[in-house]
Amino acid sequence: MSQTRPQVTTVVNDRASVDAAIESRFSCRAFLRDKPVSRETIEEILSVARRAPSGTNHQPWNVYVLMGEARDSLSRKVCEAHDKVFADPSLAESYRENFDYYPEKWVSPYIDRRRENGWGLYGLLGIQKGEKAKMHAQHQRNYVFFDAPVGLMFTVDKVLGRGSLMDTGMFIQNIMVAARARGLHTCPQAAWDEFATVVKPHIGAPDTQVLLCGMSLGYADETAHVNTFHTPREGVETFTRWLG
């Protein structure tokens, strides 16, 4: 599809809607399973998202869209593996992440924000420290895409550099914003990474690609208590240095 709009002269008249699409994005953890998203809508979202920038326009992203039985059978496979690891933690070595999404050693202030996020969510759900079975069950909600009818998996080729991860991140953000513009919600999920050895064969991703993350896509369950959980953000003054 060729670009038909003159980018340099396009005027965005409704700033409030653009801002609202960004600011209303959150990690939705309960979707309406019985309210499908059409393939046409998904293709529209991906078409918009592909305008994300990338170094030298090399467009490093690959997307795998899972719906119906493809989605359900992957969930069954990964939930089974997740249960096995819970029953026998020594099996975790069999499901090592192929992409170091998180650091090996956490330091402040990042560890503090992570703890605030984790205990904030568990506290909302009434899960107390040490209730491992309940934590396991909540974590496994990732692997059923929080009941969303659509799952997405994102990969890049292993030969590419770290800049490609930044490019793909911008592409993924575009997907989430474009989804909001269509009344949809999303949840980007690093949780799938540790089960890449299960995910990649299922989606047909070659060994030359690395799994970066998954994503749930659908209509939010507005009655679900878990969807009242919204993470805080640092003030602009915390991460900004003005020069000149």
JSON list of C-alpha atoms in Angstrom, two decimals, residues 26-205:
[
{"chain": "A", "resi": 26, "resn": "PHE", "atom": "CA", "xyz": [-2.80, 0.73, 30.24]},
{"chain": "A", "resi": 27, "resn": "SER", "atom": "CA", "xyz": [-2.01, -2.94, 30.74]},
{"chain": "A", "resi": 28, "resn": "CYS", "atom": "CA", "xyz": [-5.50, -4.39, 30.54]},
{"chain": "A", "resi": 29, "resn": "ARG", "atom": "CA", "xyz": [-5.76, -7.67, 32.45]},
{"chain": "A", "resi": 30, "resn": "ALA", "atom": "CA", "xyz": [-9.36, -8.68, 31.72]},
{"chain": "A", "resi": 31, "resn": "PHE", "atom": "CA", "xyz": [-10.96, -8.74, 28.28]},
{"chain": "A", "resi": 32, "resn": "LEU", "atom": "CA", "xyz": [-14.30, -9.76, 26.81]},
{"chain": "A", "resi": 33, "resn": "ARG", "atom": "CA", "xyz": [-13.54, -13.13, 25.24]},
{"chain": "A", "resi": 34, "resn": "ASP", "atom": "CA", "xyz": [-16.88, -13.30, 23.45]},
{"chain": "A", "resi": 35, "resn": "LYS", "atom": "CA", "xyz": [-16.46, -9.93, 21.71]},
{"chain": "A", "resi": 36, "resn": "PRO", "atom": "CA", "xyz": [-14.22, -10.63, 18.71]},
{"chain": "A", "resi": 37, "resn": "VAL", "atom": "CA", "xyz": [-11.93, -8.26, 16.84]},
{"chain": "A", "resi": 38, "resn": "SER", "atom": "CA", "xyz": [-12.12, -8.52, 13.08]},
{"chain": "A", "resi": 39, "resn": "ARG", "atom": "CA", "xyz": [-9.12, -9.31, 10.94]},
{"chain": "A", "resi": 40, "resn": "GLU", "atom": "CA", "xyz": [-9.86, -6.09, 9.02]},
{"chain": "A", "resi": 41, "resn": "THR", "atom": "CA", "xyz": [-9.47, -4.04, 12.21]},
{"chain": "A", "resi": 42, "resn": "ILE", "atom": "CA", "xyz": [-6.20, -5.78, 13.11]},
{"chain": "A", "resi": 43, "resn": "GLU", "atom": "CA", "xyz": [-4.86, -5.14, 9.62]},
{"chain": "A", "resi": 44, "resn": "GLU", "atom": "CA", "xyz": [-5.81, -1.45, 9.93]},
{"chain": "A", "resi": 45, "resn": "ILE", "atom": "CA", "xyz": [-3.94, -1.20, 13.23]},
{"chain": "A", "resi": 46, "resn": "LEU", "atom": "CA", "xyz": [-0.83, -2.88, 11.81]},
{"chain": "A", "resi": 47, "resn": "SER", "atom": "CA", "xyz": [-0.97, -0.67, 8.73]},
{"chain": "A", "resi": 48, "resn": "VAL", "atom": "CA", "xyz": [-0.93, 2.44, 10.90]},
{"chain": "A", "resi": 49, "resn": "ALA", "atom": "CA", "xyz": [1.75, 1.03, 13.22]},
{"chain": "A", "resi": 50, "resn": "ARG", "atom": "CA", "xyz": [4.15, 0.26, 10.36]},
{"chain": "A", "resi": 51, "resn": "ARG", "atom": "CA", "xyz": [4.85, 3.99, 10.08]},
{"chain": "A", "resi": 52, "resn": "ALA", "atom": "CA", "xyz": [7.03, 3.65, 13.18]},
{"chain": "A", "resi": 53, "resn": "PRO", "atom": "CA", "xyz": [10.57, 4.91, 12.57]},
{"chain": "A", "resi": 54, "resn": "SER", "atom": "CA", "xyz": [13.51, 2.56, 12.24]},
{"chain": "A", "resi": 55, "resn": "GLY", "atom": "CA", "xyz": [17.21, 3.18, 11.61]},
{"chain": "A", "resi": 56, "resn": "THR", "atom": "CA", "xyz": [17.84, 3.34, 7.85]},
{"chain": "A", "resi": 57, "resn": "ASN", "atom": "CA", "xyz": [14.21, 2.21, 7.44]},
{"chain": "A", "resi": 58, "resn": "HIS", "atom": "CA", "xyz": [15.17, -1.44, 7.97]},
{"chain": "A", "resi": 59, "resn": "GLN", "atom": "CA", "xyz": [11.80, -2.17, 9.66]},
{"chain": "A", "resi": 60, "resn": "PRO", "atom": "CA", "xyz": [12.99, -5.04, 11.89]},
{"chain": "A", "resi": 61, "resn": "TRP", "atom": "CA", "xyz": [9.66, -6.20, 13.36]},
{"chain": "A", "resi": 62, "resn": "ASN", "atom": "CA", "xyz": [7.80, -9.44, 12.72]},
{"chain": "A", "resi": 63, "resn": "VAL", "atom": "CA", "xyz": [4.26, -9.97, 13.99]},
{"chain": "A", "resi": 64, "resn": "TYR", "atom": "CA", "xyz": [2.38, -13.23, 14.51]},
{"chain": "A", "resi": 65, "resn": "VAL", "atom": "CA", "xyz": [-1.38, -12.88, 15.06]},
{"chain": "A", "resi": 66, "resn": "LEU", "atom": "CA", "xyz": [-3.15, -15.65, 16.98]},
{"chain": "A", "resi": 67, "resn": "MET", "atom": "CA", "xyz": [-6.90, -16.12, 17.00]},
{"chain": "A", "resi": 68, "resn": "GLY", "atom": "CA", "xyz": [-9.29, -19.02, 17.47]},
{"chain": "A", "resi": 69, "resn": "GLU", "atom": "CA", "xyz": [-7.72, -22.45, 17.87]},
{"chain": "A", "resi": 70, "resn": "ALA", "atom": "CA", "xyz": [-4.21, -21.15, 17.16]},
{"chain": "A", "resi": 71, "resn": "ARG", "atom": "CA", "xyz": [-4.55, -18.90, 20.19]},
{"chain": "A", "resi": 72, "resn": "ASP", "atom": "CA", "xyz": [-6.24, -21.52, 22.36]},
{"chain": "A", "resi": 73, "resn": "SER", "atom": "CA", "xyz": [-3.80, -24.33, 21.65]},
{"chain": "A", "resi": 74, "resn": "LEU", "atom": "CA", "xyz": [-0.80, -22.12, 22.41]},
{"chain": "A", "resi": 75, "resn": "SER", "atom": "CA", "xyz": [-2.40, -21.18, 25.72]},
{"chain": "A", "resi": 76, "resn": "ARG", "atom": "CA", "xyz": [-2.90, -24.84, 26.59]},
{"chain": "A", "resi": 77, "resn": "LYS", "atom": "CA", "xyz": [0.72, -25.70, 25.77]},
{"chain": "A", "resi": 78, "resn": "VAL", "atom": "CA", "xyz": [2.23, -22.83, 27.77]},
{"chain": "A", "resi": 79, "resn": "CYS", "atom": "CA", "xyz": [-0.13, -23.24, 30.75]},
{"chain": "A", "resi": 80, "resn": "GLU", "atom": "CA", "xyz": [0.89, -26.89, 30.94]},
{"chain": "A", "resi": 81, "resn": "ALA", "atom": "CA", "xyz": [4.58, -25.95, 30.91]},
{"chain": "A", "resi": 82, "resn": "HIS", "atom": "CA", "xyz": [3.96, -23.20, 33.48]},
{"chain": "A", "resi": 83, "resn": "ASP", "atom": "CA", "xyz": [2.21, -25.68, 35.79]},
{"chain": "A", "resi": 84, "resn": "LYS", "atom": "CA", "xyz": [5.09, -28.15, 35.47]},
{"chain": "A", "resi": 85, "resn": "VAL", "atom": "CA", "xyz": [7.61, -25.51, 36.49]},
{"chain": "A", "resi": 86, "resn": "PHE", "atom": "CA", "xyz": [5.46, -24.55, 39.47]},
{"chain": "A", "resi": 87, "resn": "ALA", "atom": "CA", "xyz": [5.31, -28.18, 40.57]},
{"chain": "A", "resi": 88, "resn": "ASP", "atom": "CA", "xyz": [9.04, -28.72, 39.99]},
{"chain": "A", "resi": 89, "resn": "PRO", "atom": "CA", "xyz": [11.06, -25.45, 39.98]},
{"chain": "A", "resi": 90, "resn": "SER", "atom": "CA", "xyz": [14.16, -27.30, 38.71]},
{"chain": "A", "resi": 91, "resn": "LEU", "atom": "CA", "xyz": [12.45, -27.43, 35.30]},
{"chain": "A", "resi": 92, "resn": "ALA", "atom": "CA", "xyz": [12.76, -23.65, 35.00]},
{"chain": "A", "resi": 93, "resn": "GLU", "atom": "CA", "xyz": [16.18, -24.15, 33.41]},
{"chain": "A", "resi": 94, "resn": "SER", "atom": "CA", "xyz": [14.38, -25.78, 30.49]},
{"chain": "A", "resi": 95, "resn": "TYR", "atom": "CA", "xyz": [12.46, -22.59, 29.84]},
{"chain": "A", "resi": 96, "resn": "ARG", "atom": "CA", "xyz": [15.12, -19.90, 30.04]},
{"chain": "A", "resi": 97, "resn": "GLU", "atom": "CA", "xyz": [14.34, -16.54, 28.44]},
{"chain": "A", "resi": 98, "resn": "ASN", "atom": "CA", "xyz": [15.97, -16.13, 25.05]},
{"chain": "A", "resi": 99, "resn": "PHE", "atom": "CA", "xyz": [15.89, -12.34, 25.44]},
{"chain": "A", "resi": 100, "resn": "ASP", "atom": "CA", "xyz": [17.12, -10.53, 28.55]},
{"chain": "A", "resi": 101, "resn": "TYR", "atom": "CA", "xyz": [14.11, -8.29, 28.97]},
{"chain": "A", "resi": 102, "resn": "TYR", "atom": "CA", "xyz": [14.94, -7.61, 32.61]},
{"chain": "A", "resi": 103, "resn": "PRO", "atom": "CA", "xyz": [18.33, -7.03, 34.26]},
{"chain": "A", "resi": 104, "resn": "GLU", "atom": "CA", "xyz": [20.14, -9.83, 36.08]},
{"chain": "A", "resi": 105, "resn": "LYS", "atom": "CA", "xyz": [20.46, -7.59, 39.14]},
{"chain": "A", "resi": 106, "resn": "TRP", "atom": "CA", "xyz": [17.89, -4.96, 40.06]},
{"chain": "A", "resi": 107, "resn": "VAL", "atom": "CA", "xyz": [18.93, -1.66, 41.63]},
{"chain": "A", "resi": 108, "resn": "SER", "atom": "CA", "xyz": [17.07, 1.42, 42.87]},
{"chain": "A", "resi": 109, "resn": "PRO", "atom": "CA", "xyz": [14.98, 3.18, 41.75]},
{"chain": "A", "resi": 110, "resn": "TYR", "atom": "CA", "xyz": [13.89, 0.44, 39.33]},
{"chain": "A", "resi": 111, "resn": "ILE", "atom": "CA", "xyz": [13.51, -2.32, 41.90]},
{"chain": "A", "resi": 112, "resn": "ASP", "atom": "CA", "xyz": [11.39, 0.00, 44.04]},
{"chain": "A", "resi": 113, "resn": "ARG", "atom": "CA", "xyz": [9.02, 0.74, 41.19]},
{"chain": "A", "resi": 114, "resn": "ARG", "atom": "CA", "xyz": [8.84, -2.94, 40.32]},
{"chain": "A", "resi": 115, "resn": "ARG", "atom": "CA", "xyz": [7.91, -3.89, 43.88]},
{"chain": "A", "resi": 116, "resn": "GLU", "atom": "CA", "xyz": [5.33, -1.13, 44.06]},
{"chain": "A", "resi": 117, "resn": "ASN", "atom": "CA", "xyz": [3.79, -2.43, 40.85]},
{"chain": "A", "resi": 118, "resn": "GLY", "atom": "CA", "xyz": [3.75, -6.08, 41.91]},
{"chain": "A", "resi": 119, "resn": "TRP", "atom": "CA", "xyz": [2.37, -5.60, 45.40]},
{"chain": "A", "resi": 120, "resn": "GLY", "atom": "CA", "xyz": [-0.06, -2.97, 44.18]},
{"chain": "A", "resi": 121, "resn": "LEU", "atom": "CA", "xyz": [-1.59, -5.47, 41.75]},
{"chain": "A", "resi": 122, "resn": "TYR", "atom": "CA", "xyz": [-1.58, -8.37, 44.20]},
{"chain": "A", "resi": 123, "resn": "GLY", "atom": "CA", "xyz": [-2.99, -6.18, 46.94]},
{"chain": "A", "resi": 124, "resn": "LEU", "atom": "CA", "xyz": [-5.87, -5.14, 44.71]},
{"chain": "A", "resi": 125, "resn": "LEU", "atom": "CA", "xyz": [-6.60, -8.80, 44.02]},
{"chain": "A", "resi": 126, "resn": "GLY", "atom": "CA", "xyz": [-6.35, -9.79, 47.69]},
{"chain": "A", "resi": 127, "resn": "ILE", "atom": "CA", "xyz": [-3.23, -11.90, 47.19]},
{"chain": "A", "resi": 128, "resn": "GLN", "atom": "CA", "xyz": [-0.95, -11.81, 50.22]},
{"chain": "A", "resi": 129, "resn": "LYS", "atom": "CA", "xyz": [2.80, -12.29, 50.36]},
{"chain": "A", "resi": 130, "resn": "GLY", "atom": "CA", "xyz": [3.63, -15.99, 50.43]},
{"chain": "A", "resi": 131, "resn": "GLU", "atom": "CA", "xyz": [0.43, -17.14, 48.73]},
{"chain": "A", "resi": 132, "resn": "LYS", "atom": "CA", "xyz": [2.34, -18.82, 45.96]},
{"chain": "A", "resi": 133, "resn": "ALA", "atom": "CA", "xyz": [-0.55, -20.78, 44.46]},
{"chain": "A", "resi": 134, "resn": "LYS", "atom": "CA", "xyz": [-2.60, -17.62, 44.04]},
{"chain": "A", "resi": 135, "resn": "MET", "atom": "CA", "xyz": [0.38, -15.79, 42.56]},
{"chain": "A", "resi": 136, "resn": "HIS", "atom": "CA", "xyz": [0.91, -18.65, 40.16]},
{"chain": "A", "resi": 137, "resn": "ALA", "atom": "CA", "xyz": [-2.73, -18.57, 39.08]},
{"chain": "A", "resi": 138, "resn": "GLN", "atom": "CA", "xyz": [-2.66, -14.82, 38.53]},
{"chain": "A", "resi": 139, "resn": "HIS", "atom": "CA", "xyz": [0.60, -15.03, 36.57]},
{"chain": "A", "resi": 140, "resn": "GLN", "atom": "CA", "xyz": [-0.92, -17.75, 34.41]},
{"chain": "A", "resi": 141, "resn": "ARG", "atom": "CA", "xyz": [-3.60, -15.31, 33.32]},
{"chain": "A", "resi": 142, "resn": "ASN", "atom": "CA", "xyz": [-0.88, -14.00, 30.99]},
{"chain": "A", "resi": 143, "resn": "TYR", "atom": "CA", "xyz": [-0.88, -17.30, 29.15]},
{"chain": "A", "resi": 144, "resn": "VAL", "atom": "CA", "xyz": [-4.58, -17.17, 28.32]},
{"chain": "A", "resi": 145, "resn": "PHE", "atom": "CA", "xyz": [-4.09, -13.61, 27.05]},
{"chain": "A", "resi": 146, "resn": "PHE", "atom": "CA", "xyz": [-6.28, -12.39, 29.92]},
{"chain": "A", "resi": 147, "resn": "ASP", "atom": "CA", "xyz": [-9.19, -13.81, 27.87]},
{"chain": "A", "resi": 148, "resn": "ALA", "atom": "CA", "xyz": [-8.53, -11.44, 24.96]},
{"chain": "A", "resi": 149, "resn": "PRO", "atom": "CA", "xyz": [-9.66, -12.95, 21.63]},
{"chain": "A", "resi": 150, "resn": "VAL", "atom": "CA", "xyz": [-6.45, -11.87, 19.90]},
{"chain": "A", "resi": 151, "resn": "GLY", "atom": "CA", "xyz": [-2.84, -12.56, 20.82]},
{"chain": "A", "resi": 152, "resn": "LEU", "atom": "CA", "xyz": [0.17, -11.03, 19.12]},
{"chain": "A", "resi": 153, "resn": "MET", "atom": "CA", "xyz": [3.78, -12.19, 19.21]},
{"chain": "A", "resi": 154, "resn": "PHE", "atom": "CA", "xyz": [6.69, -9.96, 18.22]},
{"chain": "A", "resi": 155, "resn": "THR", "atom": "CA", "xyz": [10.10, -11.12, 17.03]},
{"chain": "A", "resi": 156, "resn": "VAL", "atom": "CA", "xyz": [13.22, -9.69, 15.45]},
{"chain": "A", "resi": 157, "resn": "ASP", "atom": "CA", "xyz": [16.08, -11.40, 13.66]},
{"chain": "A", "resi": 158, "resn": "LYS", "atom": "CA", "xyz": [18.98, -12.35, 15.90]},
{"chain": "A", "resi": 159, "resn": "VAL", "atom": "CA", "xyz": [21.53, -10.81, 13.52]},
{"chain": "A", "resi": 160, "resn": "LEU", "atom": "CA", "xyz": [20.20, -7.31, 14.21]},
{"chain": "A", "resi": 161, "resn": "GLY", "atom": "CA", "xyz": [21.57, -4.92, 16.81]},
{"chain": "A", "resi": 162, "resn": "ARG", "atom": "CA", "xyz": [20.06, -3.37, 19.92]},
{"chain": "A", "resi": 163, "resn": "GLY", "atom": "CA", "xyz": [18.78, -0.41, 17.94]},
{"chain": "A", "resi": 164, "resn": "SER", "atom": "CA", "xyz": [16.29, -2.75, 16.32]},
{"chain": "A", "resi": 165, "resn": "LEU", "atom": "CA", "xyz": [14.78, -3.40, 19.75]},
{"chain": "A", "resi": 166, "resn": "MET", "atom": "CA", "xyz": [14.15, 0.33, 20.15]},
{"chain": "A", "resi": 167, "resn": "ASP", "atom": "CA", "xyz": [12.61, 0.47, 16.68]},
{"chain": "A", "resi": 168, "resn": "THR", "atom": "CA", "xyz": [10.33, -2.48, 17.42]},
{"chain": "A", "resi": 169, "resn": "GLY", "atom": "CA", "xyz": [9.32, -0.89, 20.71]},
{"chain": "A", "resi": 170, "resn": "MET", "atom": "CA", "xyz": [8.11, 2.19, 18.84]},
{"chain": "A", "resi": 171, "resn": "PHE", "atom": "CA", "xyz": [6.20, -0.07, 16.45]},
{"chain": "A", "resi": 172, "resn": "ILE", "atom": "CA", "xyz": [4.55, -1.86, 19.39]},
{"chain": "A", "resi": 173, "resn": "GLN", "atom": "CA", "xyz": [3.60, 1.47, 20.98]},
{"chain": "A", "resi": 174, "resn": "ASN", "atom": "CA", "xyz": [1.98, 2.51, 17.70]},
{"chain": "A", "resi": 175, "resn": "ILE", "atom": "CA", "xyz": [-0.12, -0.66, 17.80]},
{"chain": "A", "resi": 176, "resn": "MET", "atom": "CA", "xyz": [-1.34, 0.12, 21.30]},
{"chain": "A", "resi": 177, "resn": "VAL", "atom": "CA", "xyz": [-2.22, 3.73, 20.46]},
{"chain": "A", "resi": 178, "resn": "ALA", "atom": "CA", "xyz": [-3.95, 2.76, 17.20]},
{"chain": "A", "resi": 179, "resn": "ALA", "atom": "CA", "xyz": [-5.90, 0.14, 19.15]},
{"chain": "A", "resi": 180, "resn": "ARG", "atom": "CA", "xyz": [-7.13, 2.79, 21.57]},
{"chain": "A", "resi": 181, "resn": "ALA", "atom": "CA", "xyz": [-8.31, 4.91, 18.64]},
{"chain": "A", "resi": 182, "resn": "ARG", "atom": "CA", "xyz": [-10.61, 1.99, 17.74]},
{"chain": "A", "resi": 183, "resn": "GLY", "atom": "CA", "xyz": [-12.00, 1.45, 21.23]},
{"chain": "A", "resi": 184, "resn": "LEU", "atom": "CA", "xyz": [-9.69, -1.49, 21.95]},
{"chain": "A", "resi": 185, "resn": "HIS", "atom": "CA", "xyz": [-7.27, -2.15, 24.79]},
{"chain": "A", "resi": 186, "resn": "THR", "atom": "CA", "xyz": [-4.02, -4.07, 25.00]},
{"chain": "A", "resi": 187, "resn": "CYS", "atom": "CA", "xyz": [-1.57, -5.64, 27.41]},
{"chain": "A", "resi": 188, "resn": "PRO", "atom": "CA", "xyz": [2.06, -6.00, 26.32]},
{"chain": "A", "resi": 189, "resn": "GLN", "atom": "CA", "xyz": [3.50, -9.11, 27.98]},
{"chain": "A", "resi": 190, "resn": "ALA", "atom": "CA", "xyz": [7.12, -10.04, 28.64]},
{"chain": "A", "resi": 191, "resn": "ALA", "atom": "CA", "xyz": [5.80, -13.14, 30.44]},
{"chain": "A", "resi": 192, "resn": "TRP", "atom": "CA", "xyz": [5.81, -15.14, 27.21]},
{"chain": "A", "resi": 193, "resn": "ASP", "atom": "CA", "xyz": [9.59, -14.82, 26.81]},
{"chain": "A", "resi": 194, "resn": "GLU", "atom": "CA", "xyz": [10.52, -17.60, 29.22]},
{"chain": "A", "resi": 195, "resn": "PHE", "atom": "CA", "xyz": [8.44, -20.03, 27.15]},
{"chain": "A", "resi": 196, "resn": "ALA", "atom": "CA", "xyz": [9.92, -19.03, 23.80]},
{"chain": "A", "resi": 197, "resn": "THR", "atom": "CA", "xyz": [10.87, -22.64, 23.13]},
{"chain": "A", "resi": 198, "resn": "VAL", "atom": "CA", "xyz": [7.16, -23.45, 23.18]},
{"chain": "A", "resi": 199, "resn": "VAL", "atom": "CA", "xyz": [5.92, -20.30, 21.47]},
{"chain": "A", "resi": 200, "resn": "LYS", "atom": "CA", "xyz": [8.28, -20.12, 18.50]},
{"chain": "A", "resi": 201, "resn": "PRO", "atom": "CA", "xyz": [7.58, -23.60, 17.06]},
{"chain": "A", "resi": 202, "resn": "HIS", "atom": "CA", "xyz": [3.87, -23.01, 17.54]},
{"chain": "A", "resi": 203, "resn": "ILE", "atom": "CA", "xyz": [3.81, -19.75, 15.59]},
{"chain": "A", "resi": 204, "resn": "GLY", "atom": "CA", "xyz": [6.30, -20.94, 12.99]},
{"chain": "A", "resi": 205, "resn": "ALA", "atom": "CA", "xyz": [9.03, -18.47, 13.91]}
]
